[in-house]
Coordinates of C-alpha atoms and ligand atoms in Angstrom, one line a residue:
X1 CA -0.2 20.2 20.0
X2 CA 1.6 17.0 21.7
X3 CA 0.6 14.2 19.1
X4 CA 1.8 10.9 19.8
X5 CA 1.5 8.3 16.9
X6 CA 1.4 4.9 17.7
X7 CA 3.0 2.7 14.5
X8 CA 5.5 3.2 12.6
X9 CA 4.6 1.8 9.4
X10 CA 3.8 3.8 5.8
X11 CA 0.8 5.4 7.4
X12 CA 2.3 6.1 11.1
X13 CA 5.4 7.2 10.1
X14 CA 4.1 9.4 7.3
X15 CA 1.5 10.9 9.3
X16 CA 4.1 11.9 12.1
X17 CA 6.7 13.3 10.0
X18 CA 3.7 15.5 8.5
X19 CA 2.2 17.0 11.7
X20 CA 5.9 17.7 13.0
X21 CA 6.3 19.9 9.5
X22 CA 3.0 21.7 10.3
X23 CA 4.6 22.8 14.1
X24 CA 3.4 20.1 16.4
X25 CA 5.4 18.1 18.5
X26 CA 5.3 14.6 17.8
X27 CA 6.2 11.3 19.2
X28 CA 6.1 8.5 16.8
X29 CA 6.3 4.7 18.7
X30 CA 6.6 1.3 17.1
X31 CA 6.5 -2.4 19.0
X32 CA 9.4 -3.0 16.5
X33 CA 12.6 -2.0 18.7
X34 CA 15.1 -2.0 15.5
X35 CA 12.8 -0.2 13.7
X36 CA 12.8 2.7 16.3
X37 CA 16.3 2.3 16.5
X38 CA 17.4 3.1 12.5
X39 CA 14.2 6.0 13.1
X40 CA 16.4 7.6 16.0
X41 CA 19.7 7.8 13.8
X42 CA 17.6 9.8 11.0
X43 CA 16.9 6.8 8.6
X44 CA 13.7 6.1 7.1
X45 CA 12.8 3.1 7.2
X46 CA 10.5 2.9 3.6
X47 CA 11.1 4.1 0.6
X48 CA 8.2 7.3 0.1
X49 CA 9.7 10.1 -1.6
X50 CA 10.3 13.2 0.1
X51 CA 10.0 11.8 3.6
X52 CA 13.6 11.2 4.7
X53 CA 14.4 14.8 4.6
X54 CA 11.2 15.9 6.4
X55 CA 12.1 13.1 9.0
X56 CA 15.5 14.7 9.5
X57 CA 14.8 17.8 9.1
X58 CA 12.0 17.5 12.0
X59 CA 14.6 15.4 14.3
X60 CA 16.9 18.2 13.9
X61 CA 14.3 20.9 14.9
X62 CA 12.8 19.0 17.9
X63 CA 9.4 18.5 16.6
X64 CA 9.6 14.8 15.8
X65 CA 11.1 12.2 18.0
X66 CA 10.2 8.5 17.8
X67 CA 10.1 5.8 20.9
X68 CA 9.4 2.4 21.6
X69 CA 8.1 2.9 25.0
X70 CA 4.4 2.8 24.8
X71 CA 3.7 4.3 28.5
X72 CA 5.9 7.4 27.4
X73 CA 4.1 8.1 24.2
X74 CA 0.6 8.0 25.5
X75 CA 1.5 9.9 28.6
X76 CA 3.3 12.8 26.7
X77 CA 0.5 13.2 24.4
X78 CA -3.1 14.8 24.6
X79 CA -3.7 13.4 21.1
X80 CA -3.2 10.0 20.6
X81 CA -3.3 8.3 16.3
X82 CA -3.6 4.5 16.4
X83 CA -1.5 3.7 12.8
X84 CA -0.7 -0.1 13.5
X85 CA -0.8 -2.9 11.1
X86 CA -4.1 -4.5 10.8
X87 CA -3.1 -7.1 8.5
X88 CA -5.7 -10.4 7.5
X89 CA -6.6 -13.5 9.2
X90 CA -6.8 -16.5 7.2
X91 CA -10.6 -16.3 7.3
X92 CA -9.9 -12.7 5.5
X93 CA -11.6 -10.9 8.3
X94 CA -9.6 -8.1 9.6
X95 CA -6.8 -8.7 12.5
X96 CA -7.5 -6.4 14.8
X97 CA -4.8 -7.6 17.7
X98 CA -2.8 -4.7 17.5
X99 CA -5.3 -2.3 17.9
X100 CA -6.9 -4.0 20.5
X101 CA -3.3 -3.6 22.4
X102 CA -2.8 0.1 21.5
X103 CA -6.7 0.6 23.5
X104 CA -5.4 -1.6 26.3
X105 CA -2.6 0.3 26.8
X106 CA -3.9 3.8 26.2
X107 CA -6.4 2.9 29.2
X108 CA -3.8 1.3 31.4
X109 CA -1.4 4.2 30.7
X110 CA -3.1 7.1 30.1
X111 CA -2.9 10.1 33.3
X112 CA -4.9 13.0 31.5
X113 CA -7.6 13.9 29.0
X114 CA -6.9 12.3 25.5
X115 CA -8.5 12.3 22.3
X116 CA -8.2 8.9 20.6
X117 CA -7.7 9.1 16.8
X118 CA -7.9 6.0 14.6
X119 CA -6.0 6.1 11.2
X120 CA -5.8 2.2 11.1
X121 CA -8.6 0.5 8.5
X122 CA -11.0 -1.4 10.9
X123 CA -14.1 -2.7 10.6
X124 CA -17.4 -0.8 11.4
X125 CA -18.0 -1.6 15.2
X126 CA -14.1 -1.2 16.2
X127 CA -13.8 2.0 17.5
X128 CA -16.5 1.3 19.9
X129 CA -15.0 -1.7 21.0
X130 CA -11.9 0.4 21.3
X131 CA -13.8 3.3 24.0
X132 CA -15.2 -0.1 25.7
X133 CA -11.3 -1.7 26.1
X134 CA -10.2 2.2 27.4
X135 CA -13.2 2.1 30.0
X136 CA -12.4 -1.0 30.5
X137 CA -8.8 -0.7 31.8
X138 CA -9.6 2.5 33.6
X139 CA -12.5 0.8 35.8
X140 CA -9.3 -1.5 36.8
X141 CA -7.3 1.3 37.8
X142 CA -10.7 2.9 39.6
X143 CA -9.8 6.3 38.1
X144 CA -11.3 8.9 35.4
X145 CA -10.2 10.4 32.4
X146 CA -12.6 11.9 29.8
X147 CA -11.4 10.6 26.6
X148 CA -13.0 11.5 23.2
X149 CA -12.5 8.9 20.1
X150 CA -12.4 9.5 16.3
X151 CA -12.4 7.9 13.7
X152 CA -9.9 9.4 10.9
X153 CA -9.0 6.7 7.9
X154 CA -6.0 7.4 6.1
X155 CA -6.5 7.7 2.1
X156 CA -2.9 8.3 1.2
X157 CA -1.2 6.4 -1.4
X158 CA 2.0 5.0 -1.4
X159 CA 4.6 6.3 -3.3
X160 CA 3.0 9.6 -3.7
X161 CA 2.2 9.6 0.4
X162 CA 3.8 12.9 1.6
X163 CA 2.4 14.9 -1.5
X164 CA -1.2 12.9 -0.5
X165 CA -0.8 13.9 3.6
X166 CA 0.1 17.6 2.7
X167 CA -3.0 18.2 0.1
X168 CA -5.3 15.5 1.1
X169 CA -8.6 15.4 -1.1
X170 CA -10.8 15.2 1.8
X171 CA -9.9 14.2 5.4
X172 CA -13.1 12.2 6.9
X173 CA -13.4 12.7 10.8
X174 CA -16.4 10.5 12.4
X175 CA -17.1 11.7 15.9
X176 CA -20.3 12.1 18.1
X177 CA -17.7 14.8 20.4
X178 CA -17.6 18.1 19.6
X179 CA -14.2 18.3 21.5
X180 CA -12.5 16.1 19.5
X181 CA -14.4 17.5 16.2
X182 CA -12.9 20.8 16.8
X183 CA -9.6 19.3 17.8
X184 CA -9.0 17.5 14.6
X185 CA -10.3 20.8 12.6
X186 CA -7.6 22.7 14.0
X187 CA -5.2 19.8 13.4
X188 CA -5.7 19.6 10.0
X189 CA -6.4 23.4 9.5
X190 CA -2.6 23.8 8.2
X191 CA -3.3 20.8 5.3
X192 CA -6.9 21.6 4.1
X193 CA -9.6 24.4 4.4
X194 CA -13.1 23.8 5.8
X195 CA -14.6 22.5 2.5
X196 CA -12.4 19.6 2.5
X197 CA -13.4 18.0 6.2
X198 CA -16.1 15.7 6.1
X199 CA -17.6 15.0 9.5
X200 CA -19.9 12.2 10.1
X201 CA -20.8 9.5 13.0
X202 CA -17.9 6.6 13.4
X203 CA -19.1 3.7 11.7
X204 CA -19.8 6.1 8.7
X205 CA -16.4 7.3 8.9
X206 CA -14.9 3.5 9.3
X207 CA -17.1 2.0 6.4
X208 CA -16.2 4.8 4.0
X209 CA -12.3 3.6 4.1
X210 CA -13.3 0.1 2.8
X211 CA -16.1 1.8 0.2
X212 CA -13.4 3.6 -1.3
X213 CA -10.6 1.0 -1.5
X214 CA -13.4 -1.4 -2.7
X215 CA -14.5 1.1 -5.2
X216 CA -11.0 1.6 -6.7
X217 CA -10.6 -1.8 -6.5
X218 CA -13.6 -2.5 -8.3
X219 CA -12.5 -0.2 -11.3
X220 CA -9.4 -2.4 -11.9
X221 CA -11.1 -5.5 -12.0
X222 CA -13.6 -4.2 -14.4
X223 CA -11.1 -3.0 -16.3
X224 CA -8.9 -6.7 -16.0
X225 CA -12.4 -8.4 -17.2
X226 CA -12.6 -5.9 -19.9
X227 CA -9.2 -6.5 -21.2
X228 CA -10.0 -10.6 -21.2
X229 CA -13.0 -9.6 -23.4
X230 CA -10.8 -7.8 -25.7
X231 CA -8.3 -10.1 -25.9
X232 CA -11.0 -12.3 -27.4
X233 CA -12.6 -9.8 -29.6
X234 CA -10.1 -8.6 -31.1
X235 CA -10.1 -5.1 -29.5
X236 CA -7.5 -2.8 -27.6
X237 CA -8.1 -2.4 -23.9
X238 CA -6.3 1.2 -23.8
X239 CA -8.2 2.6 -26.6
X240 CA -11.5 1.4 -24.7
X241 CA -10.2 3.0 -21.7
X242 CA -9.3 6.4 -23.8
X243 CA -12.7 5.8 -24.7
X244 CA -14.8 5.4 -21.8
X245 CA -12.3 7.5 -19.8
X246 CA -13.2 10.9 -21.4
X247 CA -17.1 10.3 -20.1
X248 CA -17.4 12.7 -17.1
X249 CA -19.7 10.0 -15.3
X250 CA -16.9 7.7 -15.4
X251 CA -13.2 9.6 -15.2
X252 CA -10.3 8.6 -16.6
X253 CA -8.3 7.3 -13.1
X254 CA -7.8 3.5 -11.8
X255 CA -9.1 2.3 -15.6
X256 CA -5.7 0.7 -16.5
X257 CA -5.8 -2.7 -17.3
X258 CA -2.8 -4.5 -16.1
X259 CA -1.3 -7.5 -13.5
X260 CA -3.9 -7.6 -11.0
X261 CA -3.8 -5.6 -7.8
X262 CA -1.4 -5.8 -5.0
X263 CA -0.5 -4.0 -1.9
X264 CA -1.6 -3.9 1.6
X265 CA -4.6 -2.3 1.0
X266 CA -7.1 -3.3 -1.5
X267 CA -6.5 -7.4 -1.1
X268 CA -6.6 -7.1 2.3
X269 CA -9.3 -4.5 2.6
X270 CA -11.8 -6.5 0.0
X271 CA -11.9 -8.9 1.8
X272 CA -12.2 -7.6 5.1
X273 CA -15.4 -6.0 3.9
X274 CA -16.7 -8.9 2.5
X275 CA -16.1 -10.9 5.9
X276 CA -17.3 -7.9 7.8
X277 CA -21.2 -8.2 5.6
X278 CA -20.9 -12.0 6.0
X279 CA -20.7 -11.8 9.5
X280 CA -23.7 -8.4 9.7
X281 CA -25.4 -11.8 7.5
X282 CA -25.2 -9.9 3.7
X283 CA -23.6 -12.0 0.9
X284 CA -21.0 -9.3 -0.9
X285 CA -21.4 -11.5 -4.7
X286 CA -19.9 -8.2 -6.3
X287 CA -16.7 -7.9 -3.7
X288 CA -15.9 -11.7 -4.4
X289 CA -15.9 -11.4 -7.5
X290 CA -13.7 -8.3 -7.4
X291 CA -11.2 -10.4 -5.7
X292 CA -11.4 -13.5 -7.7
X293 CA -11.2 -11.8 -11.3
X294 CA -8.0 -10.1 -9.6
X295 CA -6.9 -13.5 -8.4
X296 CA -7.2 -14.6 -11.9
X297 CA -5.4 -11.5 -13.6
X298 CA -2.2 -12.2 -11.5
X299 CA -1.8 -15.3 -13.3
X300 CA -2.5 -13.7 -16.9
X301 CA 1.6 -12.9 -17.6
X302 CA 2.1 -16.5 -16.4
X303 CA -0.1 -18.0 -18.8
X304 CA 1.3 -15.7 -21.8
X305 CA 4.7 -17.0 -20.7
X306 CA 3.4 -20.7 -20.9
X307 CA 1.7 -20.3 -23.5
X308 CA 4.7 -19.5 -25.7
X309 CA 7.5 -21.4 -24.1
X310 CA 5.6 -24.2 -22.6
X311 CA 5.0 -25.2 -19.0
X312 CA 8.8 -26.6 -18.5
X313 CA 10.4 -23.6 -18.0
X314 CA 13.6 -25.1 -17.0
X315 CA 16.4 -23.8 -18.8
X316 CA 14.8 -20.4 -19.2
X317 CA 16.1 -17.2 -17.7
X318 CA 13.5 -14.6 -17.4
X319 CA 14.4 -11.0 -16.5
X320 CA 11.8 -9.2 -14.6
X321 CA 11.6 -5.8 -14.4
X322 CA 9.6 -4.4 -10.9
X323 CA 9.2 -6.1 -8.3
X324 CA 7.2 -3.8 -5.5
X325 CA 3.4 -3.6 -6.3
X326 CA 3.2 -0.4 -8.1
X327 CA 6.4 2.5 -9.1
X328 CA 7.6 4.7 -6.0
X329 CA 7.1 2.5 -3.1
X330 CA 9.5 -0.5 -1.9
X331 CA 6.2 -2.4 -0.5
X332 CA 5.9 -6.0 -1.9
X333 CA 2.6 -6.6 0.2
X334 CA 0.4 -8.5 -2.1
X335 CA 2.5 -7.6 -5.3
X336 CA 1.8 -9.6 -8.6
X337 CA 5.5 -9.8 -8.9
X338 CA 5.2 -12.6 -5.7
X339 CA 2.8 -14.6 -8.0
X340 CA 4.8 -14.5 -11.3
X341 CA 8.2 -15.0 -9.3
X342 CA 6.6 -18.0 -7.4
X343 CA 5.4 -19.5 -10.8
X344 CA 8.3 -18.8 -12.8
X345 CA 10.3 -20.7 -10.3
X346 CA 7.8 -23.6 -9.8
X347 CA 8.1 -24.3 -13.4
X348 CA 11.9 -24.6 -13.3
X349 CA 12.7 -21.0 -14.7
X350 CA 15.6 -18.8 -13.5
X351 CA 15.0 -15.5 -13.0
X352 CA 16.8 -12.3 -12.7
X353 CA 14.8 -8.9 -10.9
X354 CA 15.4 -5.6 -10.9
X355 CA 13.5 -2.8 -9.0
X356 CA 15.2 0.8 -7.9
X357 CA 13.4 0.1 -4.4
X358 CA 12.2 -2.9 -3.5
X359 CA 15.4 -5.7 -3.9
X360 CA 16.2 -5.4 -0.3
X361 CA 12.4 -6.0 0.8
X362 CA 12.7 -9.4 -1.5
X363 CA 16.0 -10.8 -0.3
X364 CA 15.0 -10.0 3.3
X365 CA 11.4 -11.3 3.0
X366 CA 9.0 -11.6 0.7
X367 CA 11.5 -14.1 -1.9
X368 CA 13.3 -15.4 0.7
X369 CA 12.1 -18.8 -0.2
X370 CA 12.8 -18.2 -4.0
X371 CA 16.0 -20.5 -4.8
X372 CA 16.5 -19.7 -8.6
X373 CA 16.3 -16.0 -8.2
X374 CA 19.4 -13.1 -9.0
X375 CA 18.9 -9.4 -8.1
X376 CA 20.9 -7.1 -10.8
X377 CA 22.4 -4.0 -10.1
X378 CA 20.2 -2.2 -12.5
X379 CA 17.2 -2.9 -15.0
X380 CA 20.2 -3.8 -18.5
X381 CA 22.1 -5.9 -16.3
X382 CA 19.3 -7.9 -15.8
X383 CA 18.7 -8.7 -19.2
X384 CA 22.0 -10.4 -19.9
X385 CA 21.2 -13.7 -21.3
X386 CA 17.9 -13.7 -20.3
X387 CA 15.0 -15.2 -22.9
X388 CA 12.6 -12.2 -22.3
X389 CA 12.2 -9.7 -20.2
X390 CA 8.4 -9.5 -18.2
X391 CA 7.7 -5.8 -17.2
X392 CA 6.0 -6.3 -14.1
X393 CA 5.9 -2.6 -11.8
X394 CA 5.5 0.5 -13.9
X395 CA 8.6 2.1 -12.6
X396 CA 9.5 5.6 -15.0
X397 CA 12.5 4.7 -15.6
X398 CA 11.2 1.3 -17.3
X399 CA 8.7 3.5 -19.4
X400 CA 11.2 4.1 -22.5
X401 CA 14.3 2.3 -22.4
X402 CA 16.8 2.3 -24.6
X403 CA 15.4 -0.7 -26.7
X404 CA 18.6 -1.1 -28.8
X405 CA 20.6 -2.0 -25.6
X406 CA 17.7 -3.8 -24.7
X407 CA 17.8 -5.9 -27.9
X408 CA 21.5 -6.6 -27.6
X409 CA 21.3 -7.8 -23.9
X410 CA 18.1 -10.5 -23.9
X411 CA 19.0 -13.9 -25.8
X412 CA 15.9 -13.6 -27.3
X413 CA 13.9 -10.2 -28.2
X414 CA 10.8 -11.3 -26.7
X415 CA 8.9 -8.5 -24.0
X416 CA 5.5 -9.6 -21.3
X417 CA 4.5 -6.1 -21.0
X418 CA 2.6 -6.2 -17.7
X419 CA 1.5 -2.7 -17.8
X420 CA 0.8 -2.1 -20.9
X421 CA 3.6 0.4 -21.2
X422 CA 5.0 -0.2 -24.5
X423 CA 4.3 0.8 -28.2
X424 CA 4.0 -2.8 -29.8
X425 CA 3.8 -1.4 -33.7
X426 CA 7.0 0.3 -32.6
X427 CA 8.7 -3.0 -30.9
X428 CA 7.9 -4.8 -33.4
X429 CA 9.5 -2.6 -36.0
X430 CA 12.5 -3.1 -33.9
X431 CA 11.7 -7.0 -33.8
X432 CA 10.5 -8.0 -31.0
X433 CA 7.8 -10.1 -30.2
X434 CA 5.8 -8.1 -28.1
X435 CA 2.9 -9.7 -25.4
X436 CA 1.1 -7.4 -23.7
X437 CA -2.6 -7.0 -21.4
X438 CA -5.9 -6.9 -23.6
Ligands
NAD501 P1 2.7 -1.2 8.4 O1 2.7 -2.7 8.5 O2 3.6 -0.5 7.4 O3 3.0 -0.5 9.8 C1 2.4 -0.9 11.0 C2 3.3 -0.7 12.1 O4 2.6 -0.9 13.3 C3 4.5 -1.6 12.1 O5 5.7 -0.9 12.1 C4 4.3 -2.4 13.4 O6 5.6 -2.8 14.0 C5 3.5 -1.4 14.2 N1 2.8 -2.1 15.3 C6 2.1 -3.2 15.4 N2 1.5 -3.4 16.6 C7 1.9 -2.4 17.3 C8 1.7 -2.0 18.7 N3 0.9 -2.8 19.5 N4 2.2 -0.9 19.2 C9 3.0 -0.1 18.4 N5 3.3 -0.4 17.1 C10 2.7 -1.5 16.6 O7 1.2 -0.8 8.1 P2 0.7 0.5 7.3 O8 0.8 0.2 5.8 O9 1.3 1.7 7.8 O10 -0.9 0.4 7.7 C11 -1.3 0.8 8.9 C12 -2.8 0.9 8.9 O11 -3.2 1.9 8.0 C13 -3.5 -0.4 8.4 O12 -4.7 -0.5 9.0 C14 -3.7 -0.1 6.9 O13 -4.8 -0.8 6.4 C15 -4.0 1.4 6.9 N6 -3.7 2.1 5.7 C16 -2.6 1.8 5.0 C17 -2.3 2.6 3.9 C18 -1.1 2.3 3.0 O14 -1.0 2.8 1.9 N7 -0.1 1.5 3.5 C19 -3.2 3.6 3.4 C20 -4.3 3.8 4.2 C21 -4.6 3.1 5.3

């Protein structure tokens, strides 16, 4: 089939380089002209293991070609994915701008038949808006096409996004058209058998992205509170969570206690939903307080760190270890490495990161602003002279370092254990002074 896919991003570039290696021919387009540009000469543009030789190996094999002409990609396609960035307003509704365009130009451009997919999370409502924007611009041109929409929201994960596209749990299609039902069967007949589609009506389909991502969400907040309560009590968050994890009802996944959550989902998503039932007139009090616990966990390293060397921090050299919001990705969106970063250096602290993906993401954007920040060429060097060292992304190859070099590099053998990664009987043997979640 001719897929086009319209963004570029984790989700549009994954999702392109996937349907080329099942034997479509895709064209994957971005607004972002560099972007398309480093694309074209065979480099990925993010850090998602296994793509870059998929993307090549595609390129190479004429399957997969990428663009930044929108009129060319819609008009060589008879499927069309909208993947673009619907990032959040202040208001936290979502921002649905670049979706709006894609529809505009799909109707202004389009010369045959199409089925419209939509992989970006939008609210319930926005693929109708979308079919009313396509009729829209067609009515201008005074011409018909039959066009077909679905909605298709993307579940993969970052960091494990190829594996995730490949075997997907479940793929969700919400369509009243037959067409485009059977379509998007055949589509993903090489990825999943029959049992995994679930078909339903759009705004099923749309409100079962931000169910999920609130779900998950929800489960790590509970599981922040819990370790608050522990801390308190006098009991250990990960022998709860061995605990209650082993109930069937309740499963051991997304029950780790930690930083808060980051990334470009969940934050973003949470509170798209809850603007989404303001505005339908429904007060969400269990999404806020999803968020706001979360808001309050990304300070919980900060306040350890205070706690034991006071709020001055200046003089201090902290190493921190991960920096993009969880291991195997180079996104910062939303990480709780921004918020301990930012406080760190408010208080006067130097700081010196280390993360095998992300450091080019942080000089380039997200720290930008960050005056009294290093980057290190690997996770020891960043220890040298530093007074602890705060584990911040769960990264394997932080998971069991060599502790002795560890010891000899930091001034002082003191460890913020973020993740709870770390044995702190077994630290302490070694004599550290060990902090850690719950
Ligand atoms: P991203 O920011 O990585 O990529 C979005 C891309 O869209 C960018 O490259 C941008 O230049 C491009 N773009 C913006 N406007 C455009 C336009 N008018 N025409 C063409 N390209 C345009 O975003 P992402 O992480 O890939 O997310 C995309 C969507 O998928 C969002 O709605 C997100 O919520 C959803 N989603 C993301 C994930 C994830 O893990 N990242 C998972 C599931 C769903």
């Amino acid at each position: 089939m001719n897929l086009s896919i319209i963004g570029a991003g984790y989700v549009g570039l994954v999702t392109a380089a996937c349907f080329a290696e099942a034997g479509n021919k895709v064209l994957c387009m971005d607004v972002d002209q560099s972007k398309i540009e480093r694309l074209q000469q065979g480099v990925s543009t993010i850090y998602e293991p296994g793509l870059s030789e998929i993307l090549r190996r595609n390129q190479r094999e004429k399957n997969l070609f990428f663009t930044s002409d929108i009129e060319e990609s819609i008009q060589k396609s008879d499927i069309c994915f909208i993947a673009v960035g619907t990032p959040m307003n202040i208001d936290g509704s979502a921002n649905l701008r670049n979706v709006f365009n894609v529809a505009e130009s799909i109707g202004r451009y389009m010369r045959n038949d199409m089925i419209i997919v939509t992989k970006s999370t939008v609210p319930v409502g926005t693929n109708h808006k979308i079919a009313d924007i396509i009729n829209c611009e067609l009515i201008k041109r005074e011409c018909y096409f039959d066009f077909h929409i679905a909605s298709n929201p993307e579940f993969l994960r970052e960091g494990s996004a190829v594996e995730d596209c490949m075997h997907p749990d479940r793929i969700i299609i919400g369509s009243n058209s037959e067409k485009a039902i059977n379509i998007m069967k055949e589509l993903y007949s090489l990825f999943a058998n029959n049992d995994s589609l679930i078909i339903m009506d759009i705004r099923s389909a749309e409100m079962t992205k931000y169910a999920a991502n609130a779900m998950l969400a929800s489960r790590i907040s509970f599981m922040n509170e819990m370790s608050q309560i522990c801390e308190k009590a006098g009991a250990d968050i990960d022998l709860v969570r061995l605990g209650i994890g082993s109930d069937s009802r309740i499963g051991p996944h997304f029950l780790y206690a930690g930083c808060g959550y980051g990334g470009s989902c969940f934050p973003k998503d949470v509170q798209a939903l809850i603007s989404m039932s303001q505005h339908l007139g429904y007060t969400p009090v269990l999404l806020e307080k999803i968020e706001q616990v979360n808001h309050t966990q990304k300070h919980v390293i900060i306040n350890k760190i205070t706690h034991r060397f006071g709020e001055d921090l200046s003089g201090y050299t902290f190493a921190i270890w991960g920096l993009a919001f969880k291991k195997n990705t180079d996104d910062m969106r939303q990480a709780p490495s921004l918020t301990i970063i930012e406080e760190l250096s408010k208080r006067g602290a130097h700081i010196k990161a280390y993360d095998p993906q992300a450091i080019q993401n942080a000089k380039t954007k997200y720290l930008r602003h960050i005056r009294n920040i290093e980057y290190a060429e690997n996770e020891y060097e960043a220890l040298i002279e530093a007074d602890a060292l705060v584990l911040v992304t769960e990264w394997e190859q932080f998971k069991n370092p060599d502790f002795d070099n560890v010891r000899q590099r930091l001034k002082n053998r003191i460890i913020f254990d973020g993740r709870n990664q770390y044995n702190g009987k077994k630290l302490a043997e070694l004599g550290f002074e060990y902090y850690r979640i719950g």
